[in-house]
Amino acid sequence: MDLATLKKLKPSAFGQAADGYRATSAMAGAAKDEIDNVIAAGMNKALKGKALDAALGELKKLSADFHYTQTECGLVSAALNGFAYDMDAAQKTLLAALDDAEGQKFTVNADGSVTYPQGQPANGVELPPKGGTVSGTIDPTAQAVGRQAARFDPNPHHGEALAIADRVAAALKAATEADDKWASKIRALKADDDLTVSNEDWADVKSDMDGVSKAAEHYLDSIKHPPENGGPEANAQWWKELTPEQRADYLALHPKAVGEMNGVPADVRDEANRIVLDETHGQYQVELDAIPAEPTNKYTYIASGGFASRVYTDEWMAWNEKYGDRKAGLEKVLSGVNAIQDRFDRTGEKGLPEAYLLGFDPKGEGDGRVILANGNPDTADHTAVYVPGTGTDISGTGGGIDRSEAMWRESQHLAPGQSVSSIYWFDYDAPDTIPQAMGGGRAEHAGPRLEDFLLGTETAQGGPNASHTTVIGHSYGSTVIGETAKHHHIPADDIIALGSPGMQVEHAKDLGIGADHVWAEGADGSVDDAVVRHGGRLVGLGDWWANPTDEDFGANVMQNDTGSFLSGHSSYWDYDGGQASTSLQNQADVIAGRYGDVKLE
């Protein structure tokens, strides 16, 4: 970068280009939303058959194209803003140095050197000190040598000119480095020359994002940082104070961070988490596809004790040792990702509202994390938050979404003219097995996360009275709710415990919302549900008198008609011939605030 180019450069032109890409990103996002939530949703609601499936398949591809365009144009916009910021800083350094040179009657030459005039004689007899030309440097040692030489020069202009020359050199170096840095980053933001958004394309988005984020660190430092360990109100205030340009750039470069921020509007978190979701799908699928196929000769037979015994082959054992665990892990995450995408695709089906992905982490302490809302919680009149229990991981996302849908469907039916949002909240390290569930440690660890999420939802809604909120815990999920209430706070109007092994409190009133707003169901005729509920007493999740379905606990015990003799613990959301079970209907009555319709034991 030479002096003349930097002097004439117009960083604002790159900012204007960034605005254009940001507008294109917004238009692509709006087109994606129109396809998913209006066109496809309307077709899902009104049509059926093979023709519908084919049309929806094409619309899904088009939506993916727009989402990719939205994400990549957002990155281009952020990159151009970062480049403009860096070049503007370098140019301002140069122009300030040129102004100072002009004020001193110095000449700044095309190569950045500075020519200074002769000085004034010390007396009328001596000749005036000679003028000269000095070149700047950015090397600290060379700068020190230059300053030392200037001190021995009787012409004071020497030192002044040298300082200006050094500033010019610093400006040119900064501009050159910025130009070199951003050239490769912006050049990389180029899509394949086809109309298919592949897994490789989305995997490359993550690489693009990391590169631009690193290059834009100085620009991002100029944007107010989110509060460290900020609560929902602080997060909401931070987001509110950003300009539209800053919001777009921060989301484009840090979608995971924005997606995790309780208190930020649901539509913003959804947009951020969908980027992370598609990146994850691309990366994981590419890695999975690269794993060699499992050997077909998995087993062989050996003679042992006069009998032929089937054992694994050496070839399969070697493959399994190298790839088995990773392949299983990738498939588990992709199962959850596909379940989330399936929920997006079913918007409009049987009146199903738009889905909002409020949290997504494929790793999350090994089990992954998913928070998904049916309907916008920020504008809901009634909000239901479902906390799942033991055995939950990201691969079971589809089942958790199904349960939250059942809650939405039945409660929305009971609230005509009002809106309902049901949320699947899996944002904690759930026990993998019954032995792991024999203590409240994991529930206690989850408490701050659940409280923060509920407070964030309340903040985004506009306050504690903006929505009627019900928190539902199934099995160990009810223990999470109890621990949260015990050590923190449950900002909700009602609590429902389903098949609870214990809530770590002695009485319903200890949950902090009033015993008359605590509800419980238990499948007494089911062996597995009875084992969970009464087994919880034995391991200390609830004292002998403290199970939520016990009379002395003080909760409203609701009727339950689900499940079979052997299996009922996971049947609280059953349908029979399209008719909701009494168990599910009772939950819906509470969620919709129709307390008088609840069927009690």
PDB file of N, CA and C in Angstrom, residues 300-311:
ATOM      1  N   THR A 300     -16.531 -64.287  12.592  1.00  0.00           N
ATOM      2  CA  THR A 300     -15.941 -65.540  12.143  1.00  0.00           C
ATOM      3  C   THR A 300     -16.188 -66.575  13.237  1.00  0.00           C
ATOM      4  N   TYR A 301     -15.827 -67.812  12.952  1.00  0.00           N
ATOM      5  CA  TYR A 301     -16.059 -68.887  13.926  1.00  0.00           C
ATOM      6  C   TYR A 301     -14.744 -69.562  14.279  1.00  0.00           C
ATOM      7  N   ILE A 302     -14.610 -69.872  15.570  1.00  0.00           N
ATOM      8  CA  ILE A 302     -13.430 -70.601  16.023  1.00  0.00           C
ATOM      9  C   ILE A 302     -13.883 -71.809  16.819  1.00  0.00           C
ATOM     10  N   ALA A 303     -13.054 -72.827  16.813  1.00  0.00           N
ATOM     11  CA  ALA A 303     -13.351 -74.035  17.585  1.00  0.00           C
ATOM     12  C   ALA A 303     -12.918 -73.831  19.025  1.00  0.00           C
ATOM     13  N   SER A 304     -13.863 -74.040  19.939  1.00  0.00           N
ATOM     14  CA  SER A 304     -13.555 -73.863  21.358  1.00  0.00           C
ATOM     15  C   SER A 304     -14.309 -74.914  22.161  1.00  0.00           C
ATOM     16  N   GLY A 305     -13.542 -75.781  22.845  1.00  0.00           N
ATOM     17  CA  GLY A 305     -14.170 -76.809  23.678  1.00  0.00           C
ATOM     18  C   GLY A 305     -15.034 -77.761  22.899  1.00  0.00           C
ATOM     19  N   GLY A 306     -14.676 -77.992  21.671  1.00  0.00           N
ATOM     20  CA  GLY A 306     -15.457 -78.896  20.845  1.00  0.00           C
ATOM     21  C   GLY A 306     -16.647 -78.247  20.170  1.00  0.00           C
ATOM     22  N   PHE A 307     -16.821 -76.934  20.360  1.00  0.00           N
ATOM     23  CA  PHE A 307     -17.947 -76.223  19.745  1.00  0.00           C
ATOM     24  C   PHE A 307     -17.423 -75.054  18.910  1.00  0.00           C
ATOM     25  N   ALA A 308     -18.200 -74.641  17.939  1.00  0.00           N
ATOM     26  CA  ALA A 308     -17.860 -73.475  17.121  1.00  0.00           C
ATOM     27  C   ALA A 308     -18.426 -72.222  17.786  1.00  0.00           C
ATOM     28  N   SER A 309     -17.573 -71.291  18.089  1.00  0.00           N
ATOM     29  CA  SER A 309     -18.001 -70.041  18.733  1.00  0.00           C
ATOM     30  C   SER A 309     -17.849 -68.880  17.759  1.00  0.00           C
ATOM     31  N   ARG A 310     -18.849 -68.022  17.723  1.00  0.00           N
ATOM     32  CA  ARG A 310     -18.806 -66.860  16.837  1.00  0.00           C
ATOM     33  C   ARG A 310     -18.072 -65.714  17.522  1.00  0.00           C
ATOM     34  N   VAL A 311     -17.077 -65.141  16.855  1.00  0.00           N
ATOM     35  CA  VAL A 311     -16.293 -64.027  17.404  1.00  0.00           C
ATOM     36  C   VAL A 311     -16.127 -62.972  16.315  1.00  0.00           C
TER      37      VAL A 311
END
